[in-house]
Amino acid sequence: MAHKHHPHKQATLLHETTEAAKQAKKDEIESHFKAIQEAYEVLMDSTKRRIFDSTDEFDDDIPTDCAPQDFFKVFGPAFMRNGRWSVTQPIPSLGDDATPVVDVDQFYNFWYNFKSWREFPHEDEYDLEQAESREHKRWMERQNAKIQEKAKKVEYTRVRNLVDNAYRKDPRIQRRKEQEKAEKQRRKEAKYMAKKLQEEEAV
C-alpha cells in the first residue's frame, strides 16, 4: 500500500488544469500516504495495536438467566465473545452436557482466573496533546492511568458476573451439587443407623 500510494508514484495524477486543483490533489495524496504510514506504525507496535483493537465494536452484554435446556446455547457464545480479550489463548470450550466434570472444573478455573489484554483508550479524560508543560503532561498521564484502572476493574467485574451467572445455571454443576447433597444425606443416615444399631446391641 505504501509503495502503491507513495506521492512519487501518484505524480501522474497531478496533471490538472489549474494550480489550485493540482495543489488540492497533492494534499489529498500526501494525506492518504500519511494515513497509511500511521496505520503501519499502529500495526507494528504491539501496544498501539492492542489499544486500536480494543476500540472494536463489542457486545458487552452478559446473560443472567435462561431455561435449563438453553444453557449452552445462551452462555457458550457469551464466553466465546469475551474470550477474544484473553491473554491466554486458545480459551477452553464451555462444552456440552456430556463434558467430563474434570473439564468443566478446568473451564471455570480458567475463567475465574481470567486475564484480559483489553484497553480502554476511549475512557481517557485528558488529551496529552493539550498539556501546557512536561509536569502538566505527567499529571494528565497519572489521571488517565487512574481512569484506565477504574475501567479495567469494571471490566473484570463484568466478566466475573458472566462466570458466576454461568456457574449457578450450569446443569452439570447443579447435578454434581445434588449428587453431593444426596451422598452427604446418605452418610448421615448411615451414621445414624450405625449408632442406633450400636445402642440396640448395648441394651
JSON list of C-alpha atoms in Angstrom, two decimals:
[
{"chain": "A", "resi": 1, "resn": "MET", "atom": "CA", "xyz": [0.00, 0.00, 0.00]},
{"chain": "A", "resi": 2, "resn": "ALA", "atom": "CA", "xyz": [2.83, 2.42, 0.87]},
{"chain": "A", "resi": 3, "resn": "HIS", "atom": "CA", "xyz": [4.57, 1.67, -2.44]},
{"chain": "A", "resi": 4, "resn": "LYS", "atom": "CA", "xyz": [1.38, 1.99, -4.45]},
{"chain": "A", "resi": 5, "resn": "HIS", "atom": "CA", "xyz": [0.25, 5.27, -2.83]},
{"chain": "A", "resi": 6, "resn": "HIS", "atom": "CA", "xyz": [3.63, 6.95, -2.43]},
{"chain": "A", "resi": 7, "resn": "PRO", "atom": "CA", "xyz": [3.40, 10.60, -3.63]},
{"chain": "A", "resi": 8, "resn": "HIS", "atom": "CA", "xyz": [6.11, 9.95, -6.23]},
{"chain": "A", "resi": 9, "resn": "LYS", "atom": "CA", "xyz": [4.06, 7.07, -7.69]},
{"chain": "A", "resi": 10, "resn": "GLN", "atom": "CA", "xyz": [0.98, 9.28, -7.79]},
{"chain": "A", "resi": 11, "resn": "ALA", "atom": "CA", "xyz": [2.65, 12.16, -9.66]},
{"chain": "A", "resi": 12, "resn": "THR", "atom": "CA", "xyz": [0.77, 11.35, -12.87]},
{"chain": "A", "resi": 13, "resn": "LEU", "atom": "CA", "xyz": [-2.49, 12.29, -11.13]},
{"chain": "A", "resi": 14, "resn": "LEU", "atom": "CA", "xyz": [-1.33, 15.90, -10.78]},
{"chain": "A", "resi": 15, "resn": "HIS", "atom": "CA", "xyz": [-1.95, 16.84, -14.40]},
{"chain": "A", "resi": 16, "resn": "GLU", "atom": "CA", "xyz": [-4.86, 19.14, -13.62]},
{"chain": "A", "resi": 17, "resn": "THR", "atom": "CA", "xyz": [-5.83, 22.32, -15.45]},
{"chain": "A", "resi": 18, "resn": "THR", "atom": "CA", "xyz": [-5.26, 24.76, -12.60]},
{"chain": "A", "resi": 19, "resn": "GLU", "atom": "CA", "xyz": [-2.58, 25.17, -9.94]},
{"chain": "A", "resi": 20, "resn": "ALA", "atom": "CA", "xyz": [-5.27, 25.18, -7.23]},
{"chain": "A", "resi": 21, "resn": "ALA", "atom": "CA", "xyz": [-6.61, 21.84, -8.44]},
{"chain": "A", "resi": 22, "resn": "LYS", "atom": "CA", "xyz": [-3.06, 20.41, -8.56]},
{"chain": "A", "resi": 23, "resn": "GLN", "atom": "CA", "xyz": [-2.37, 21.55, -5.01]},
{"chain": "A", "resi": 24, "resn": "ALA", "atom": "CA", "xyz": [-5.64, 20.10, -3.73]},
{"chain": "A", "resi": 25, "resn": "LYS", "atom": "CA", "xyz": [-4.85, 16.74, -5.37]},
{"chain": "A", "resi": 26, "resn": "LYS", "atom": "CA", "xyz": [-1.29, 16.81, -3.99]},
{"chain": "A", "resi": 27, "resn": "ASP", "atom": "CA", "xyz": [-2.60, 17.47, -0.47]},
{"chain": "A", "resi": 28, "resn": "GLU", "atom": "CA", "xyz": [-5.05, 14.58, -0.83]},
{"chain": "A", "resi": 29, "resn": "ILE", "atom": "CA", "xyz": [-2.28, 12.19, -1.99]},
{"chain": "A", "resi": 30, "resn": "GLU", "atom": "CA", "xyz": [0.04, 13.20, 0.85]},
{"chain": "A", "resi": 31, "resn": "SER", "atom": "CA", "xyz": [-2.72, 12.91, 3.43]},
{"chain": "A", "resi": 32, "resn": "HIS", "atom": "CA", "xyz": [-3.61, 9.42, 2.20]},
{"chain": "A", "resi": 33, "resn": "PHE", "atom": "CA", "xyz": [0.04, 8.33, 2.29]},
{"chain": "A", "resi": 34, "resn": "LYS", "atom": "CA", "xyz": [0.42, 9.71, 5.82]},
{"chain": "A", "resi": 35, "resn": "ALA", "atom": "CA", "xyz": [-2.63, 7.71, 6.94]},
{"chain": "A", "resi": 36, "resn": "ILE", "atom": "CA", "xyz": [-1.04, 4.53, 5.54]},
{"chain": "A", "resi": 37, "resn": "GLN", "atom": "CA", "xyz": [2.19, 5.27, 7.44]},
{"chain": "A", "resi": 38, "resn": "GLU", "atom": "CA", "xyz": [0.27, 5.83, 10.68]},
{"chain": "A", "resi": 39, "resn": "ALA", "atom": "CA", "xyz": [-1.68, 2.61, 10.18]},
{"chain": "A", "resi": 40, "resn": "TYR", "atom": "CA", "xyz": [1.59, 0.72, 9.66]},
{"chain": "A", "resi": 41, "resn": "GLU", "atom": "CA", "xyz": [3.03, 2.18, 12.87]},
{"chain": "A", "resi": 42, "resn": "VAL", "atom": "CA", "xyz": [-0.05, 1.04, 14.81]},
{"chain": "A", "resi": 43, "resn": "LEU", "atom": "CA", "xyz": [0.08, -2.48, 13.35]},
{"chain": "A", "resi": 44, "resn": "MET", "atom": "CA", "xyz": [3.80, -2.89, 14.05]},
{"chain": "A", "resi": 45, "resn": "ASP", "atom": "CA", "xyz": [3.66, -1.63, 17.65]},
{"chain": "A", "resi": 46, "resn": "SER", "atom": "CA", "xyz": [2.13, -4.26, 19.97]},
{"chain": "A", "resi": 47, "resn": "THR", "atom": "CA", "xyz": [0.91, -1.66, 22.49]},
{"chain": "A", "resi": 48, "resn": "LYS", "atom": "CA", "xyz": [-0.67, 0.60, 19.86]},
{"chain": "A", "resi": 49, "resn": "ARG", "atom": "CA", "xyz": [-2.18, -2.45, 18.11]},
{"chain": "A", "resi": 50, "resn": "ARG", "atom": "CA", "xyz": [-3.73, -3.64, 21.39]},
{"chain": "A", "resi": 51, "resn": "ILE", "atom": "CA", "xyz": [-5.21, -0.20, 22.04]},
{"chain": "A", "resi": 52, "resn": "PHE", "atom": "CA", "xyz": [-6.54, 0.00, 18.47]},
{"chain": "A", "resi": 53, "resn": "ASP", "atom": "CA", "xyz": [-8.09, -3.49, 18.61]},
{"chain": "A", "resi": 54, "resn": "SER", "atom": "CA", "xyz": [-9.69, -2.63, 21.95]},
{"chain": "A", "resi": 55, "resn": "THR", "atom": "CA", "xyz": [-11.80, 0.05, 20.27]},
{"chain": "A", "resi": 56, "resn": "ASP", "atom": "CA", "xyz": [-13.56, -2.52, 18.04]},
{"chain": "A", "resi": 57, "resn": "GLU", "atom": "CA", "xyz": [-17.32, -2.62, 18.45]},
{"chain": "A", "resi": 58, "resn": "PHE", "atom": "CA", "xyz": [-18.09, -5.28, 21.05]},
{"chain": "A", "resi": 59, "resn": "ASP", "atom": "CA", "xyz": [-21.21, -6.72, 22.67]},
{"chain": "A", "resi": 60, "resn": "ASP", "atom": "CA", "xyz": [-20.60, -6.26, 26.42]},
{"chain": "A", "resi": 61, "resn": "ASP", "atom": "CA", "xyz": [-23.93, -7.76, 27.43]},
{"chain": "A", "resi": 62, "resn": "ILE", "atom": "CA", "xyz": [-23.81, -10.88, 29.57]},
{"chain": "A", "resi": 63, "resn": "PRO", "atom": "CA", "xyz": [-26.61, -13.42, 30.07]},
{"chain": "A", "resi": 64, "resn": "THR", "atom": "CA", "xyz": [-28.15, -13.52, 33.52]},
{"chain": "A", "resi": 65, "resn": "ASP", "atom": "CA", "xyz": [-30.73, -16.26, 33.17]},
{"chain": "A", "resi": 66, "resn": "CYS", "atom": "CA", "xyz": [-32.03, -18.91, 30.78]},
{"chain": "A", "resi": 67, "resn": "ALA", "atom": "CA", "xyz": [-34.08, -22.09, 30.66]},
{"chain": "A", "resi": 68, "resn": "PRO", "atom": "CA", "xyz": [-32.03, -25.20, 31.63]},
{"chain": "A", "resi": 69, "resn": "GLN", "atom": "CA", "xyz": [-32.26, -26.62, 28.11]},
{"chain": "A", "resi": 70, "resn": "ASP", "atom": "CA", "xyz": [-30.90, -23.37, 26.62]},
{"chain": "A", "resi": 71, "resn": "PHE", "atom": "CA", "xyz": [-27.85, -23.05, 28.89]},
{"chain": "A", "resi": 72, "resn": "PHE", "atom": "CA", "xyz": [-25.17, -24.00, 26.34]},
{"chain": "A", "resi": 73, "resn": "LYS", "atom": "CA", "xyz": [-26.85, -22.08, 23.53]},
{"chain": "A", "resi": 74, "resn": "VAL", "atom": "CA", "xyz": [-27.03, -18.90, 25.65]},
{"chain": "A", "resi": 75, "resn": "PHE", "atom": "CA", "xyz": [-23.76, -18.96, 27.61]},
{"chain": "A", "resi": 76, "resn": "GLY", "atom": "CA", "xyz": [-21.47, -20.63, 25.04]},
{"chain": "A", "resi": 77, "resn": "PRO", "atom": "CA", "xyz": [-21.44, -17.65, 22.62]},
{"chain": "A", "resi": 78, "resn": "ALA", "atom": "CA", "xyz": [-21.01, -15.19, 25.52]},
{"chain": "A", "resi": 79, "resn": "PHE", "atom": "CA", "xyz": [-17.79, -16.92, 26.62]},
{"chain": "A", "resi": 80, "resn": "MET", "atom": "CA", "xyz": [-16.55, -17.11, 23.02]},
{"chain": "A", "resi": 81, "resn": "ARG", "atom": "CA", "xyz": [-17.13, -13.35, 22.59]},
{"chain": "A", "resi": 82, "resn": "ASN", "atom": "CA", "xyz": [-15.27, -12.44, 25.75]},
{"chain": "A", "resi": 83, "resn": "GLY", "atom": "CA", "xyz": [-12.53, -14.95, 25.05]},
{"chain": "A", "resi": 84, "resn": "ARG", "atom": "CA", "xyz": [-11.09, -12.67, 22.36]},
{"chain": "A", "resi": 85, "resn": "TRP", "atom": "CA", "xyz": [-9.69, -10.47, 25.17]},
{"chain": "A", "resi": 86, "resn": "SER", "atom": "CA", "xyz": [-7.94, -13.36, 26.94]},
{"chain": "A", "resi": 87, "resn": "VAL", "atom": "CA", "xyz": [-4.17, -13.11, 27.39]},
{"chain": "A", "resi": 88, "resn": "THR", "atom": "CA", "xyz": [-4.08, -16.92, 27.30]},
{"chain": "A", "resi": 89, "resn": "GLN", "atom": "CA", "xyz": [-5.10, -18.49, 24.00]},
{"chain": "A", "resi": 90, "resn": "PRO", "atom": "CA", "xyz": [-6.79, -20.69, 22.99]},
{"chain": "A", "resi": 91, "resn": "ILE", "atom": "CA", "xyz": [-9.59, -20.43, 25.52]},
{"chain": "A", "resi": 92, "resn": "PRO", "atom": "CA", "xyz": [-11.31, -23.61, 26.77]},
{"chain": "A", "resi": 93, "resn": "SER", "atom": "CA", "xyz": [-14.74, -24.52, 25.43]},
{"chain": "A", "resi": 94, "resn": "LEU", "atom": "CA", "xyz": [-17.86, -24.49, 27.61]},
{"chain": "A", "resi": 95, "resn": "GLY", "atom": "CA", "xyz": [-18.53, -27.95, 26.20]},
{"chain": "A", "resi": 96, "resn": "ASP", "atom": "CA", "xyz": [-21.89, -29.66, 26.41]},
{"chain": "A", "resi": 97, "resn": "ASP", "atom": "CA", "xyz": [-23.98, -31.72, 28.79]},
{"chain": "A", "resi": 98, "resn": "ALA", "atom": "CA", "xyz": [-21.70, -34.75, 28.34]},
{"chain": "A", "resi": 99, "resn": "THR", "atom": "CA", "xyz": [-18.42, -32.93, 29.08]},
{"chain": "A", "resi": 100, "resn": "PRO", "atom": "CA", "xyz": [-16.47, -34.72, 31.88]},
{"chain": "A", "resi": 101, "resn": "VAL", "atom": "CA", "xyz": [-16.66, -32.93, 35.23]},
{"chain": "A", "resi": 102, "resn": "VAL", "atom": "CA", "xyz": [-12.85, -32.54, 35.35]},
{"chain": "A", "resi": 103, "resn": "ASP", "atom": "CA", "xyz": [-13.02, -30.50, 32.12]},
{"chain": "A", "resi": 104, "resn": "VAL", "atom": "CA", "xyz": [-15.91, -28.46, 33.50]},
{"chain": "A", "resi": 105, "resn": "ASP", "atom": "CA", "xyz": [-13.81, -27.60, 36.56]},
{"chain": "A", "resi": 106, "resn": "GLN", "atom": "CA", "xyz": [-10.85, -26.62, 34.36]},
{"chain": "A", "resi": 107, "resn": "PHE", "atom": "CA", "xyz": [-13.16, -24.37, 32.33]},
{"chain": "A", "resi": 108, "resn": "TYR", "atom": "CA", "xyz": [-14.35, -22.47, 35.40]},
{"chain": "A", "resi": 109, "resn": "ASN", "atom": "CA", "xyz": [-10.85, -22.32, 36.89]},
{"chain": "A", "resi": 110, "resn": "PHE", "atom": "CA", "xyz": [-9.68, -20.67, 33.68]},
{"chain": "A", "resi": 111, "resn": "TRP", "atom": "CA", "xyz": [-12.45, -18.08, 33.75]},
{"chain": "A", "resi": 112, "resn": "TYR", "atom": "CA", "xyz": [-12.21, -17.36, 37.48]},
{"chain": "A", "resi": 113, "resn": "ASN", "atom": "CA", "xyz": [-8.52, -16.55, 36.85]},
{"chain": "A", "resi": 114, "resn": "PHE", "atom": "CA", "xyz": [-9.21, -14.70, 33.60]},
{"chain": "A", "resi": 115, "resn": "LYS", "atom": "CA", "xyz": [-6.57, -12.18, 32.46]},
{"chain": "A", "resi": 116, "resn": "SER", "atom": "CA", "xyz": [-7.65, -9.60, 29.88]},
{"chain": "A", "resi": 117, "resn": "TRP", "atom": "CA", "xyz": [-5.46, -7.58, 27.50]},
{"chain": "A", "resi": 118, "resn": "ARG", "atom": "CA", "xyz": [-8.32, -5.21, 26.67]},
{"chain": "A", "resi": 119, "resn": "GLU", "atom": "CA", "xyz": [-7.52, -1.49, 26.92]},
{"chain": "A", "resi": 120, "resn": "PHE", "atom": "CA", "xyz": [-9.94, 1.42, 27.34]},
{"chain": "A", "resi": 121, "resn": "PRO", "atom": "CA", "xyz": [-8.42, 4.39, 25.47]},
{"chain": "A", "resi": 122, "resn": "HIS", "atom": "CA", "xyz": [-11.85, 5.94, 24.96]},
{"chain": "A", "resi": 123, "resn": "GLU", "atom": "CA", "xyz": [-12.06, 6.34, 28.74]},
{"chain": "A", "resi": 124, "resn": "ASP", "atom": "CA", "xyz": [-9.14, 8.80, 28.84]},
{"chain": "A", "resi": 125, "resn": "GLU", "atom": "CA", "xyz": [-10.34, 12.18, 30.05]},
{"chain": "A", "resi": 126, "resn": "TYR", "atom": "CA", "xyz": [-7.21, 14.23, 29.38]},
{"chain": "A", "resi": 127, "resn": "ASP", "atom": "CA", "xyz": [-5.71, 14.84, 25.93]},
{"chain": "A", "resi": 128, "resn": "LEU", "atom": "CA", "xyz": [-1.92, 14.80, 26.34]},
{"chain": "A", "resi": 129, "resn": "GLU", "atom": "CA", "xyz": [-1.54, 16.99, 23.25]},
{"chain": "A", "resi": 130, "resn": "GLN", "atom": "CA", "xyz": [-3.16, 19.81, 25.24]},
{"chain": "A", "resi": 131, "resn": "ALA", "atom": "CA", "xyz": [-0.57, 19.70, 28.04]},
{"chain": "A", "resi": 132, "resn": "GLU", "atom": "CA", "xyz": [0.96, 23.08, 28.82]},
{"chain": "A", "resi": 133, "resn": "SER", "atom": "CA", "xyz": [4.22, 21.66, 30.23]},
{"chain": "A", "resi": 134, "resn": "ARG", "atom": "CA", "xyz": [6.05, 18.44, 30.97]},
{"chain": "A", "resi": 135, "resn": "GLU", "atom": "CA", "xyz": [4.73, 18.46, 34.55]},
{"chain": "A", "resi": 136, "resn": "HIS", "atom": "CA", "xyz": [1.18, 19.05, 33.29]},
{"chain": "A", "resi": 137, "resn": "LYS", "atom": "CA", "xyz": [1.55, 16.16, 30.85]},
{"chain": "A", "resi": 138, "resn": "ARG", "atom": "CA", "xyz": [2.75, 13.82, 33.62]},
{"chain": "A", "resi": 139, "resn": "TRP", "atom": "CA", "xyz": [-0.21, 14.86, 35.77]},
{"chain": "A", "resi": 140, "resn": "MET", "atom": "CA", "xyz": [-2.56, 14.12, 32.85]},
{"chain": "A", "resi": 141, "resn": "GLU", "atom": "CA", "xyz": [-0.94, 10.71, 32.37]},
{"chain": "A", "resi": 142, "resn": "ARG", "atom": "CA", "xyz": [-1.46, 9.87, 36.05]},
{"chain": "A", "resi": 143, "resn": "GLN", "atom": "CA", "xyz": [-5.11, 10.93, 35.90]},
{"chain": "A", "resi": 144, "resn": "ASN", "atom": "CA", "xyz": [-5.67, 8.89, 32.72]},
{"chain": "A", "resi": 145, "resn": "ALA", "atom": "CA", "xyz": [-3.97, 5.89, 34.36]},
{"chain": "A", "resi": 146, "resn": "LYS", "atom": "CA", "xyz": [-6.39, 6.10, 37.30]},
{"chain": "A", "resi": 147, "resn": "ILE", "atom": "CA", "xyz": [-9.37, 6.27, 34.92]},
{"chain": "A", "resi": 148, "resn": "GLN", "atom": "CA", "xyz": [-7.99, 3.29, 32.96]},
{"chain": "A", "resi": 149, "resn": "GLU", "atom": "CA", "xyz": [-7.55, 1.29, 36.17]},
{"chain": "A", "resi": 150, "resn": "LYS", "atom": "CA", "xyz": [-11.14, 2.01, 37.18]},
{"chain": "A", "resi": 151, "resn": "ALA", "atom": "CA", "xyz": [-12.39, 0.94, 33.71]},
{"chain": "A", "resi": 152, "resn": "LYS", "atom": "CA", "xyz": [-10.40, -2.31, 33.97]},
{"chain": "A", "resi": 153, "resn": "LYS", "atom": "CA", "xyz": [-11.92, -3.06, 37.38]},
{"chain": "A", "resi": 154, "resn": "VAL", "atom": "CA", "xyz": [-15.40, -2.58, 35.89]},
{"chain": "A", "resi": 155, "resn": "GLU", "atom": "CA", "xyz": [-14.40, -4.94, 33.06]},
{"chain": "A", "resi": 156, "resn": "TYR", "atom": "CA", "xyz": [-13.18, -7.66, 35.43]},
{"chain": "A", "resi": 157, "resn": "THR", "atom": "CA", "xyz": [-16.39, -7.33, 37.46]},
{"chain": "A", "resi": 158, "resn": "ARG", "atom": "CA", "xyz": [-18.42, -7.72, 34.26]},
{"chain": "A", "resi": 159, "resn": "VAL", "atom": "CA", "xyz": [-16.54, -10.90, 33.30]},
{"chain": "A", "resi": 160, "resn": "ARG", "atom": "CA", "xyz": [-16.77, -12.25, 36.85]},
{"chain": "A", "resi": 161, "resn": "ASN", "atom": "CA", "xyz": [-20.55, -11.75, 36.73]},
{"chain": "A", "resi": 162, "resn": "LEU", "atom": "CA", "xyz": [-20.66, -13.76, 33.50]},
{"chain": "A", "resi": 163, "resn": "VAL", "atom": "CA", "xyz": [-18.76, -16.62, 35.14]},
{"chain": "A", "resi": 164, "resn": "ASP", "atom": "CA", "xyz": [-20.85, -16.50, 38.33]},
{"chain": "A", "resi": 165, "resn": "ASN", "atom": "CA", "xyz": [-24.10, -16.49, 36.34]},
{"chain": "A", "resi": 166, "resn": "ALA", "atom": "CA", "xyz": [-22.96, -19.46, 34.26]},
{"chain": "A", "resi": 167, "resn": "TYR", "atom": "CA", "xyz": [-21.73, -21.44, 37.27]},
{"chain": "A", "resi": 168, "resn": "ARG", "atom": "CA", "xyz": [-25.07, -21.00, 39.03]},
{"chain": "A", "resi": 169, "resn": "LYS", "atom": "CA", "xyz": [-27.04, -22.09, 35.95]},
{"chain": "A", "resi": 170, "resn": "ASP", "atom": "CA", "xyz": [-24.74, -24.85, 34.66]},
{"chain": "A", "resi": 171, "resn": "PRO", "atom": "CA", "xyz": [-26.78, -28.10, 34.71]},
{"chain": "A", "resi": 172, "resn": "ARG", "atom": "CA", "xyz": [-23.57, -30.14, 35.17]},
{"chain": "A", "resi": 173, "resn": "ILE", "atom": "CA", "xyz": [-22.66, -28.18, 38.31]},
{"chain": "A", "resi": 174, "resn": "GLN", "atom": "CA", "xyz": [-26.23, -28.43, 39.59]},
{"chain": "A", "resi": 175, "resn": "ARG", "atom": "CA", "xyz": [-26.19, -32.21, 39.10]},
{"chain": "A", "resi": 176, "resn": "ARG", "atom": "CA", "xyz": [-22.94, -32.54, 40.99]},
{"chain": "A", "resi": 177, "resn": "LYS", "atom": "CA", "xyz": [-24.28, -30.45, 43.87]},
{"chain": "A", "resi": 178, "resn": "GLU", "atom": "CA", "xyz": [-27.38, -32.62, 44.01]},
{"chain": "A", "resi": 179, "resn": "GLN", "atom": "CA", "xyz": [-25.24, -35.79, 44.00]},
{"chain": "A", "resi": 180, "resn": "GLU", "atom": "CA", "xyz": [-23.01, -34.38, 46.75]},
{"chain": "A", "resi": 181, "resn": "LYS", "atom": "CA", "xyz": [-26.09, -33.43, 48.78]},
{"chain": "A", "resi": 182, "resn": "ALA", "atom": "CA", "xyz": [-27.57, -36.91, 48.31]},
{"chain": "A", "resi": 183, "resn": "GLU", "atom": "CA", "xyz": [-24.24, -38.53, 49.27]},
{"chain": "A", "resi": 184, "resn": "LYS", "atom": "CA", "xyz": [-24.00, -36.35, 52.38]},
{"chain": "A", "resi": 185, "resn": "GLN", "atom": "CA", "xyz": [-27.54, -37.32, 53.34]},
{"chain": "A", "resi": 186, "resn": "ARG", "atom": "CA", "xyz": [-26.76, -41.00, 52.74]},
{"chain": "A", "resi": 187, "resn": "ARG", "atom": "CA", "xyz": [-23.68, -40.84, 55.00]},
{"chain": "A", "resi": 188, "resn": "LYS", "atom": "CA", "xyz": [-25.67, -39.01, 57.65]},
{"chain": "A", "resi": 189, "resn": "GLU", "atom": "CA", "xyz": [-28.38, -41.68, 57.58]},
{"chain": "A", "resi": 190, "resn": "ALA", "atom": "CA", "xyz": [-25.80, -44.48, 57.61]},
{"chain": "A", "resi": 191, "resn": "LYS", "atom": "CA", "xyz": [-24.10, -42.94, 60.63]},
{"chain": "A", "resi": 192, "resn": "TYR", "atom": "CA", "xyz": [-27.45, -42.58, 62.38]},
{"chain": "A", "resi": 193, "resn": "MET", "atom": "CA", "xyz": [-28.38, -46.22, 61.66]},
{"chain": "A", "resi": 194, "resn": "ALA", "atom": "CA", "xyz": [-24.98, -47.46, 62.85]},
{"chain": "A", "resi": 195, "resn": "LYS", "atom": "CA", "xyz": [-25.35, -45.51, 66.08]},
{"chain": "A", "resi": 196, "resn": "LYS", "atom": "CA", "xyz": [-28.90, -46.78, 66.57]},
{"chain": "A", "resi": 197, "resn": "LEU", "atom": "CA", "xyz": [-27.77, -50.37, 65.96]},
{"chain": "A", "resi": 198, "resn": "GLN", "atom": "CA", "xyz": [-24.93, -49.91, 68.44]},
{"chain": "A", "resi": 199, "resn": "GLU", "atom": "CA", "xyz": [-27.35, -48.62, 71.06]},
{"chain": "A", "resi": 200, "resn": "GLU", "atom": "CA", "xyz": [-29.72, -51.57, 70.48]},
{"chain": "A", "resi": 201, "resn": "GLU", "atom": "CA", "xyz": [-26.88, -54.05, 70.81]},
{"chain": "A", "resi": 202, "resn": "ALA", "atom": "CA", "xyz": [-25.81, -52.40, 74.06]},
{"chain": "A", "resi": 203, "resn": "VAL", "atom": "CA", "xyz": [-29.28, -52.99, 75.52]}
]
